[in-house]
mmCIF file of C-alpha atoms in Angstrom:
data_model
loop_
_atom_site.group_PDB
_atom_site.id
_atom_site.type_symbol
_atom_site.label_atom_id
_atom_site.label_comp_id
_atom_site.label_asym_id
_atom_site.label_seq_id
_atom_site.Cartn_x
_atom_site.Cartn_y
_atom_site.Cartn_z
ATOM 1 C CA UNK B 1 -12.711 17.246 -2.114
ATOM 2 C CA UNK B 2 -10.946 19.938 -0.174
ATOM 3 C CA UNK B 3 -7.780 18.328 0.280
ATOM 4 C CA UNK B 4 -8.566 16.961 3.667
ATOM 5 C CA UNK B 5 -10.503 19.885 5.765
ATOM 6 C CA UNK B 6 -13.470 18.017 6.314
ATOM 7 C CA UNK B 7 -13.969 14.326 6.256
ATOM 8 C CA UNK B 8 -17.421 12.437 5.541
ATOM 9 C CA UNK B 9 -18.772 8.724 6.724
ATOM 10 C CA UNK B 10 -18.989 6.917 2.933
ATOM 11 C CA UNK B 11 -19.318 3.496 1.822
ATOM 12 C CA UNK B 12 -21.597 0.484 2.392
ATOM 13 C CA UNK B 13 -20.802 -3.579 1.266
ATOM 14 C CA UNK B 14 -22.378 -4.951 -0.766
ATOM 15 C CA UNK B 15 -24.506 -7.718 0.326
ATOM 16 C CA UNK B 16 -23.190 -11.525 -0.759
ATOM 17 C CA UNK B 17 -26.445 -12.962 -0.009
ATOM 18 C CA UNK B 18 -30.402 -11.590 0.562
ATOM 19 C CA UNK B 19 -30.303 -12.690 4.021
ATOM 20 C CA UNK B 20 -27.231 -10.401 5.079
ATOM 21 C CA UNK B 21 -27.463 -7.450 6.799
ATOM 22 C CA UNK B 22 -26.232 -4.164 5.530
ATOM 23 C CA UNK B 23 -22.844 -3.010 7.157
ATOM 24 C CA UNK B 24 -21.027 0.071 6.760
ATOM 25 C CA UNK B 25 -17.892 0.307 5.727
ATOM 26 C CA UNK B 26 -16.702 1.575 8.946
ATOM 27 C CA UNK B 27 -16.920 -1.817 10.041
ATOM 28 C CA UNK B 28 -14.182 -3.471 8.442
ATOM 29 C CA UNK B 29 -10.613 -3.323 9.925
ATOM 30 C CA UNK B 30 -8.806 -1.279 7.093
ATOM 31 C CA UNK B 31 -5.246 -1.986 6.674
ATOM 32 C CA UNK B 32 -4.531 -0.153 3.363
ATOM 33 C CA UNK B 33 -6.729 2.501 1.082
ATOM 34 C CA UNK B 34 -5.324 3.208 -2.663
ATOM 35 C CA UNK B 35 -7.101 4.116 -5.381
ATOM 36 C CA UNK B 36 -6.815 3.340 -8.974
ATOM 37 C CA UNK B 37 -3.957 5.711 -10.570
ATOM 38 C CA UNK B 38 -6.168 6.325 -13.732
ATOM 39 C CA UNK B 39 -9.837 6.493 -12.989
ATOM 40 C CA UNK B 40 -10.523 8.221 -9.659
ATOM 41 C CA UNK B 41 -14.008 5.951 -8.911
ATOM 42 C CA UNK B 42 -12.338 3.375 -8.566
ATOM 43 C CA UNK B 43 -10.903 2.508 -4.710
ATOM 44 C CA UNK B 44 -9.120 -0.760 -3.028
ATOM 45 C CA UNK B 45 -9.213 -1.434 0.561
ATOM 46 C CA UNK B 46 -7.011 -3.884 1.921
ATOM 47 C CA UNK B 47 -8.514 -5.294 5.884
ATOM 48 C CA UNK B 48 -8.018 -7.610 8.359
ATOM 49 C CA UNK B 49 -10.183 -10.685 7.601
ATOM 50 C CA UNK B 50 -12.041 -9.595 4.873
ATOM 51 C CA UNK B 51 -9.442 -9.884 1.799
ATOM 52 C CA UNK B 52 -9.734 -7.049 -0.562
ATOM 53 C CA UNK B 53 -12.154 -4.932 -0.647
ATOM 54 C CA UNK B 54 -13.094 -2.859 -4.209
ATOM 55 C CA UNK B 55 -15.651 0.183 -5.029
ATOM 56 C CA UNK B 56 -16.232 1.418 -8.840
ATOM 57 C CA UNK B 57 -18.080 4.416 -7.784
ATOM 58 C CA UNK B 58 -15.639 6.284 -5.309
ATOM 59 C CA UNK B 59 -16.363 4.522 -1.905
ATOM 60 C CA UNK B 60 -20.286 4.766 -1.970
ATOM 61 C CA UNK B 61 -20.550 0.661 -2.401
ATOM 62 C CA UNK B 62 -17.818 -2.114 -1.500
ATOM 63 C CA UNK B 63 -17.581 -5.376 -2.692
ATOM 64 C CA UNK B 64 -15.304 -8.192 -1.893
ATOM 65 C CA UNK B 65 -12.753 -9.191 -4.669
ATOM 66 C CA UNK B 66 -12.929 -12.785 -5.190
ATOM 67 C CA UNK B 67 -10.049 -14.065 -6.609
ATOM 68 C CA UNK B 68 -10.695 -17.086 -9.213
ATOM 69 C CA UNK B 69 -7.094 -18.962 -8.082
ATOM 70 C CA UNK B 70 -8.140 -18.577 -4.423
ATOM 71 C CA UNK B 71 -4.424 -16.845 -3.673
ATOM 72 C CA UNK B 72 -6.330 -14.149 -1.363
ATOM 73 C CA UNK B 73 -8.951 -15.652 0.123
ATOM 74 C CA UNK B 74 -12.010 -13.944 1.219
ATOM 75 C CA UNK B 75 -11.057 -14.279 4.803
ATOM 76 C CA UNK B 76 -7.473 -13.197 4.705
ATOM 77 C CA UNK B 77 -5.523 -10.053 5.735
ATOM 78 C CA UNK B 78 -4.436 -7.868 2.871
ATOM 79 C CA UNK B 79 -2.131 -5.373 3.979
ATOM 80 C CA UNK B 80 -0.445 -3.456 1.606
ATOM 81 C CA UNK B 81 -1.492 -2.744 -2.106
ATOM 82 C CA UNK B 82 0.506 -1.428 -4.856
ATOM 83 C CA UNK B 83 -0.793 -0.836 -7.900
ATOM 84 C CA UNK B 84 1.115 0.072 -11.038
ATOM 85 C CA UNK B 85 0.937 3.437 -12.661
ATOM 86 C CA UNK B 86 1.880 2.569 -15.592
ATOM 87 C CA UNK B 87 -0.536 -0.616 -16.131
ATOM 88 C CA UNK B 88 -3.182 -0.415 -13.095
ATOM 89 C CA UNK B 89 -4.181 -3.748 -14.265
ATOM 90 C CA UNK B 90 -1.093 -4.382 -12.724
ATOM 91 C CA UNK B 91 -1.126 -5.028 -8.664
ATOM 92 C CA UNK B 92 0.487 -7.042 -5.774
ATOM 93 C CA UNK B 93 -1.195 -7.377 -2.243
ATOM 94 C CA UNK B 94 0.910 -8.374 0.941
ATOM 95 C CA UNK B 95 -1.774 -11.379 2.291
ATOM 96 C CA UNK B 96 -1.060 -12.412 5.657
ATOM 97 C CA UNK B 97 -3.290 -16.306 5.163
ATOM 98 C CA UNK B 98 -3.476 -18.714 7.799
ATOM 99 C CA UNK B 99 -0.518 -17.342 9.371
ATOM 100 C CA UNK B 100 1.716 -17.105 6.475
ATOM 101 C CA UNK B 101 3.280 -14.365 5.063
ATOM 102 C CA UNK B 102 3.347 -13.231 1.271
ATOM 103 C CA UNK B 103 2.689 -11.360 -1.981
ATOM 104 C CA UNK B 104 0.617 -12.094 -4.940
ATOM 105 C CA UNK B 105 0.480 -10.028 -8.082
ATOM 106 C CA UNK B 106 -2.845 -9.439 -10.867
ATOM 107 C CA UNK B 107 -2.290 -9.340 -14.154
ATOM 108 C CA UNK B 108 -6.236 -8.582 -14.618
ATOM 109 C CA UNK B 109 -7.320 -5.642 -12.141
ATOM 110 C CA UNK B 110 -7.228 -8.022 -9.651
ATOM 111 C CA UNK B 111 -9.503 -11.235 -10.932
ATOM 112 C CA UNK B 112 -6.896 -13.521 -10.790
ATOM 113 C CA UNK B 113 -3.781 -13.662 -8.294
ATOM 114 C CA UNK B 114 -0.563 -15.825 -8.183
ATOM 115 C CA UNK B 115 1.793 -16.510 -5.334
ATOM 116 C CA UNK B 116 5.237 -14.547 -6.201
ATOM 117 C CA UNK B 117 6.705 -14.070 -2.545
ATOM 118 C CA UNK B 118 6.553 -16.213 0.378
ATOM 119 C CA UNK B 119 8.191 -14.916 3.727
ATOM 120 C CA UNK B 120 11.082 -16.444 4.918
ATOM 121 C CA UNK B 121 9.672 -16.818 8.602
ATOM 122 C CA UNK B 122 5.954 -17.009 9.953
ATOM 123 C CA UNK B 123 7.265 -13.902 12.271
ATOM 124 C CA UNK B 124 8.045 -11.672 8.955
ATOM 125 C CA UNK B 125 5.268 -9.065 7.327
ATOM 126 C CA UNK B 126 5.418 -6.845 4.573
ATOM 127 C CA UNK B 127 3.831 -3.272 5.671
ATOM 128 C CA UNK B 128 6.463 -1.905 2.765
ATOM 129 C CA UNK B 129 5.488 -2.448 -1.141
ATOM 130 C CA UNK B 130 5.606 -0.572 -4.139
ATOM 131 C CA UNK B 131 5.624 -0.356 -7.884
ATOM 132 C CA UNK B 132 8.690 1.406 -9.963
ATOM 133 C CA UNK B 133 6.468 4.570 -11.172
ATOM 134 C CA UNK B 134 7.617 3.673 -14.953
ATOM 135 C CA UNK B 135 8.545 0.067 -14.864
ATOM 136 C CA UNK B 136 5.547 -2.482 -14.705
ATOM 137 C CA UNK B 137 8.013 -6.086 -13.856
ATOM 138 C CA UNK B 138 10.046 -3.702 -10.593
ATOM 139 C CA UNK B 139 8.636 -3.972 -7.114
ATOM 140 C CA UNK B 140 10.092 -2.529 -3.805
ATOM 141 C CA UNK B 141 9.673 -4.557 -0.759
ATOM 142 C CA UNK B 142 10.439 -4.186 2.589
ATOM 143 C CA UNK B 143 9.912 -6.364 5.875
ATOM 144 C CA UNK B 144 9.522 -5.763 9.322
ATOM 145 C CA UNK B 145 12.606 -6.631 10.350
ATOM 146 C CA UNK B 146 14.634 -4.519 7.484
ATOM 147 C CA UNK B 147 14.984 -6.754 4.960
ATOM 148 C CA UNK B 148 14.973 -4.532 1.366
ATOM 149 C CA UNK B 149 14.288 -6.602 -1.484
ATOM 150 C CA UNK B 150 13.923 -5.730 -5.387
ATOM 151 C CA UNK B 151 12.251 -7.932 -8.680
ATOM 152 C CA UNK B 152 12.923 -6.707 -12.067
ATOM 153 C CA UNK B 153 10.654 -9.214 -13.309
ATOM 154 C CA UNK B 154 7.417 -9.084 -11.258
ATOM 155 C CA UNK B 155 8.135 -10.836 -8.837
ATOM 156 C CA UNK B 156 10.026 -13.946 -10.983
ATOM 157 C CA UNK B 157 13.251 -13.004 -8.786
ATOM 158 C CA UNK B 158 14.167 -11.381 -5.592
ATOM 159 C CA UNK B 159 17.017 -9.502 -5.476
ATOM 160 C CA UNK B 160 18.732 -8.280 -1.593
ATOM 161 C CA UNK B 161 19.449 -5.034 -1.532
ATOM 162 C CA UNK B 162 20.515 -4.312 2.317
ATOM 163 C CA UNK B 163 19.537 -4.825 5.665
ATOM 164 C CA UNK B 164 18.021 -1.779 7.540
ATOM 165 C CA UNK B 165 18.803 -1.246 11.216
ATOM 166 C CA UNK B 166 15.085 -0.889 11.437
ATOM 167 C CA UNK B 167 12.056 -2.097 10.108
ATOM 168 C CA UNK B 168 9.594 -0.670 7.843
ATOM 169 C CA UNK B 169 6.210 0.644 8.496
ATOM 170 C CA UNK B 170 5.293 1.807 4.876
ATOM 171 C CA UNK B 171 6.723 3.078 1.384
ATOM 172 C CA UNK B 172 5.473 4.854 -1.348
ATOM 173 C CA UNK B 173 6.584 5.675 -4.797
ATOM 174 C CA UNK B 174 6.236 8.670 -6.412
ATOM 175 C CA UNK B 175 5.037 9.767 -10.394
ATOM 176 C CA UNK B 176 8.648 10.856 -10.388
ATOM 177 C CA UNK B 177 9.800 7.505 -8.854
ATOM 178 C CA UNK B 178 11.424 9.169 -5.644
ATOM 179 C CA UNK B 179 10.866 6.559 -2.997
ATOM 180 C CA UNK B 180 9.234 7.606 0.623
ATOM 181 C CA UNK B 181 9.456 4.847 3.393
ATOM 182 C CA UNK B 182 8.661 5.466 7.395
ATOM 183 C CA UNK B 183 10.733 3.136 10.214
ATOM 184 C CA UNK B 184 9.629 1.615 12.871
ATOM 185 C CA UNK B 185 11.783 3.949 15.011
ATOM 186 C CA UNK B 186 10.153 7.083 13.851
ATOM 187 C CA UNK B 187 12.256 7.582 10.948
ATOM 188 C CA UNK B 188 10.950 9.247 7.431
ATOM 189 C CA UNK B 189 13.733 8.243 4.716
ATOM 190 C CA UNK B 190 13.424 8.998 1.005
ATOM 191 C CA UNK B 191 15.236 7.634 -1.532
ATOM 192 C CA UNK B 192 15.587 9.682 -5.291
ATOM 193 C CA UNK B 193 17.479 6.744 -6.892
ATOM 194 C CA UNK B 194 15.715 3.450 -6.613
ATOM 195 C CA UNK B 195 16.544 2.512 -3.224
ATOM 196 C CA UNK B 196 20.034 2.915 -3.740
ATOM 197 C CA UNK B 197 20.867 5.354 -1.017
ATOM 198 C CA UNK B 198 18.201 7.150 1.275
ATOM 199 C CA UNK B 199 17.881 10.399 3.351
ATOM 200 C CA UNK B 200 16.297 11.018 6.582
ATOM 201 C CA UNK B 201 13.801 13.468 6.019
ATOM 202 C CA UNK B 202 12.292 13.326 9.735
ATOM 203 C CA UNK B 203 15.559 14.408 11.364
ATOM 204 C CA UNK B 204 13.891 17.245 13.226
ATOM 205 C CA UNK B 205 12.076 14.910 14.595
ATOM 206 C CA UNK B 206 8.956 17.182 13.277
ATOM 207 C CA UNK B 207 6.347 14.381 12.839
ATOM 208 C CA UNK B 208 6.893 12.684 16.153
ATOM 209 C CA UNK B 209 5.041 14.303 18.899
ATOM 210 C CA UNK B 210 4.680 12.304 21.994
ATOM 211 C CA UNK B 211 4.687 8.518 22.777
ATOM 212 C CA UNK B 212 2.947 6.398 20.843
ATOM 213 C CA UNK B 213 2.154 9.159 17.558
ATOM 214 C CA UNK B 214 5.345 8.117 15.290
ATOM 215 C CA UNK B 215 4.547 8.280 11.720
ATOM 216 C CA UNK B 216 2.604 5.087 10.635
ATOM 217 C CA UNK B 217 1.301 5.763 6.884
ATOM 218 C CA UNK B 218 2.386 7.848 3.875
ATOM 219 C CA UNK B 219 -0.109 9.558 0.742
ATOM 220 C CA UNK B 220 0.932 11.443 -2.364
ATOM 221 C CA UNK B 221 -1.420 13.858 -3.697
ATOM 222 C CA UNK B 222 -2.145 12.462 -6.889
ATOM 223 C CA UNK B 223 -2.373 16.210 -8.525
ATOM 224 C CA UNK B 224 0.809 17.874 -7.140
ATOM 225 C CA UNK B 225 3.286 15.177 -6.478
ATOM 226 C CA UNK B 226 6.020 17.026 -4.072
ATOM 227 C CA UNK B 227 3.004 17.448 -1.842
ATOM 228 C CA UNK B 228 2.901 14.496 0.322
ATOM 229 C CA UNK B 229 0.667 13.372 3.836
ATOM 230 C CA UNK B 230 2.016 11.731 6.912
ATOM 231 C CA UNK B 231 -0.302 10.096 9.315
ATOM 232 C CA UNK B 232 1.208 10.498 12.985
ATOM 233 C CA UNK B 233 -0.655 9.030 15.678
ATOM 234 C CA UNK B 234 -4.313 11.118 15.727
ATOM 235 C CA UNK B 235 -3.054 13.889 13.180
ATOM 236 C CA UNK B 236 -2.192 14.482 9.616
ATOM 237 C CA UNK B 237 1.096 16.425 8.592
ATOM 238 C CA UNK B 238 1.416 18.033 4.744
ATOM 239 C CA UNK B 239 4.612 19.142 3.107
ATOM 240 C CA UNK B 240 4.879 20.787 0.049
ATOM 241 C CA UNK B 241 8.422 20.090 -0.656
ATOM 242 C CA UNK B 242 8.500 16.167 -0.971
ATOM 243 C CA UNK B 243 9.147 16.270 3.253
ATOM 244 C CA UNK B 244 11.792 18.826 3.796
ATOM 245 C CA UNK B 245 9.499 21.093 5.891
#
């Protein structure tokens, strides 16, 4: 509440059966954190072995989201979320499942999920995904290995865009759709027209301070959206010019 001073332990799961022990939430692996773009008690958690993870009343109580079709399984790694800003019922989840590799999309605030990408290669993983800030059916996604791929129709249809020289760590997209993704080599690129072309925005090499502390996950702040958050090995940078300082 004070735009990241001080930090508090929150959260519990819920319990799945009388028997079960309570557990805080500080013991599940967490992969991913977003919250819902429209009602601010409402928080996703993407972790490792646990599927995803949802609270209604801002992170006091977790439950696990059990999807109907079975698609993320209650035991599978969800890595990346992006929901849509424009429909929140809208949302696709990079599920790592027995090994494989892919992304399925809700229609329903995440009851229901359906397969709509499946990796090319068991060694691929999607850390990169994110929804077009004003259209519902176009999704960014990038691979580990640099593979940049585009649907205009949720997921129907991938389109290739390029090949980076690196791979990708995260991406964001902004309310004004300006596109923020980190590299594995360190590198924070943004992108103002769809993916199209992209800028290196780390080029001072500013958020990389030592071996080991490269930028690893981005935030927008949800009020004042040319503020954004880097997370860099044990610290947190802020900008308030969309990354040029």
């Amino acid at each position: 509440s004070d735009g990241g001073k001080t930090w508090e332990s929150l959260g519990v799961l819920e319990k799945e059966r009388e028997t079960d022990k309570e557990k805080s939430i500080g013991t599940v692996g967490i992969l991913d954190l977003q919250k819902h773009p429209k009602d601010e008690a409402v928080l996703f958690i993407g972790s490792q072995g646990m599927g995803l993870l949802k609270s209604n009343n801002g992170g006091a109580l977790w439950y696990r989201v059990h999807d109907e079709n079975d698609v993320v399984a209650d035991n599978a790694d969800a890595q990346r979320i992006a929901i849509s800003r424009k429909d929140p019922d809208i949302m696709y989840v990079s599920i790592v499942q027995n090994g494989k590799q892919y992304v399925a999309r809700s229609t329903d605030g995440g009851r229901t999920f359906y397969q709509v990408y499946i990796a090319a290669t068991d060694a691929e993983r999607i850390y990169a995904l994110g929804c077009d800030a004003f259209d519902t059916a176009l999704v960014y996604l990038i691979t580990n290995n640099g593979l940049f791929l585009k649907t205009y129709d949720g997921g129907g249809s991938w389109r290739y865009v390029e090949k980076f020289s690196v791979g990708a760590k995260d991406l964001i997209v902004s309310r004004k759709n300006d596109l923020f993704m980190i590299g594995t080599d360190g590198s924070v690129r943004k992108s103002a027209d769809q993916g199209t072309t992209w800028t290196d925005i780390n080029t001072k090499g500013a958020l990389v301070s030592g071996k080991g502390s490269a930028p690893a996950f981005f935030a927008i702040d949800r009020n004042f959206d040319t503020t954004l958050y880097v997370g860099s090995g044990n610290k947190v940078y802020r900008s308030y010019d969309e990354g040029a300082n």
